[in-house]
Amino acid sequence: MSDQTQRTFIAVKPDGVQRGLISQILARFENRGYKLVGIKMIVPTEALLREHYAEHVDRPFFPKLLAHMTSGPVAAMVWEGSDVVAQGRTVLGATNPSNALPGTIRGDFGIDMGRNVCHGSDSVASAEREINLWFKKEELADWTLSQHKWIYE
């Protein structure tokens, strides 16, 4: 990984999994030119989610979020590329789907804030923390994307 290359954590939430949107979300990131270095299906535990959403645990919406996120499988992913954290957030769209632009994942597939299809890291520090929560180091693949020279200068 070069100094300019980042990794981010993206999760297709249970609503996105149940709606069959995993492949379309994967395609958005692959078509953009990002490299998938980790993916797994997992039904998250309450303990994992309390750690993942630590800043929200005392908020009034947290019990509903916890119930939703433990209701079924999540497609957890790690993507790699230049500026992938910020660009990943752009691909996802605004957290509230009613504010998300058409062409973004949430703008195209979301209606309700509580069913906004995906989670994406909001900073490089958050991405590193979230990746380490959801993945063991050996679950991430270091590999060279053959198209790299066609995507980057």
PDB file of C-alpha atoms in Angstrom, residues 1 3 11 30 40 48 56 60 82 95 108 112 117 129 134 152:
ATOM      1  CA  MET A   1       0.000   0.000   0.000  1.00  0.00           C
ATOM      2  CA  ASP A   3       1.347   6.475   1.283  1.00  0.00           C
ATOM      3  CA  ALA A  11     -20.914  -2.676   5.428  1.00  0.00           C
ATOM      4  CA  GLU A  30     -15.428  -1.881  -8.428  1.00  0.00           C
ATOM      5  CA  LYS A  40     -17.399 -11.637   4.672  1.00  0.00           C
ATOM      6  CA  LEU A  48     -19.260  -5.886  18.339  1.00  0.00           C
ATOM      7  CA  HIS A  56     -23.900   6.407  19.755  1.00  0.00           C
ATOM      8  CA  PRO A  60     -32.028   7.508  22.046  1.00  0.00           C
ATOM      9  CA  SER A  82      -6.639   6.560  -3.382  1.00  0.00           C
ATOM     10  CA  THR A  95     -26.674   9.349   5.790  1.00  0.00           C
ATOM     11  CA  ASP A 108     -30.967   5.205  -5.352  1.00  0.00           C
ATOM     12  CA  ASP A 112     -35.869   5.886   5.528  1.00  0.00           C
ATOM     13  CA  VAL A 117     -28.605   0.305   3.289  1.00  0.00           C
ATOM     14  CA  ARG A 129     -10.552   1.203  13.943  1.00  0.00           C
ATOM     15  CA  TRP A 134     -14.527  -6.511  11.939  1.00  0.00           C
ATOM     16  CA  TYR A 152      -4.086   5.701 -11.636  1.00  0.00           C
TER      17      TYR A 152
END
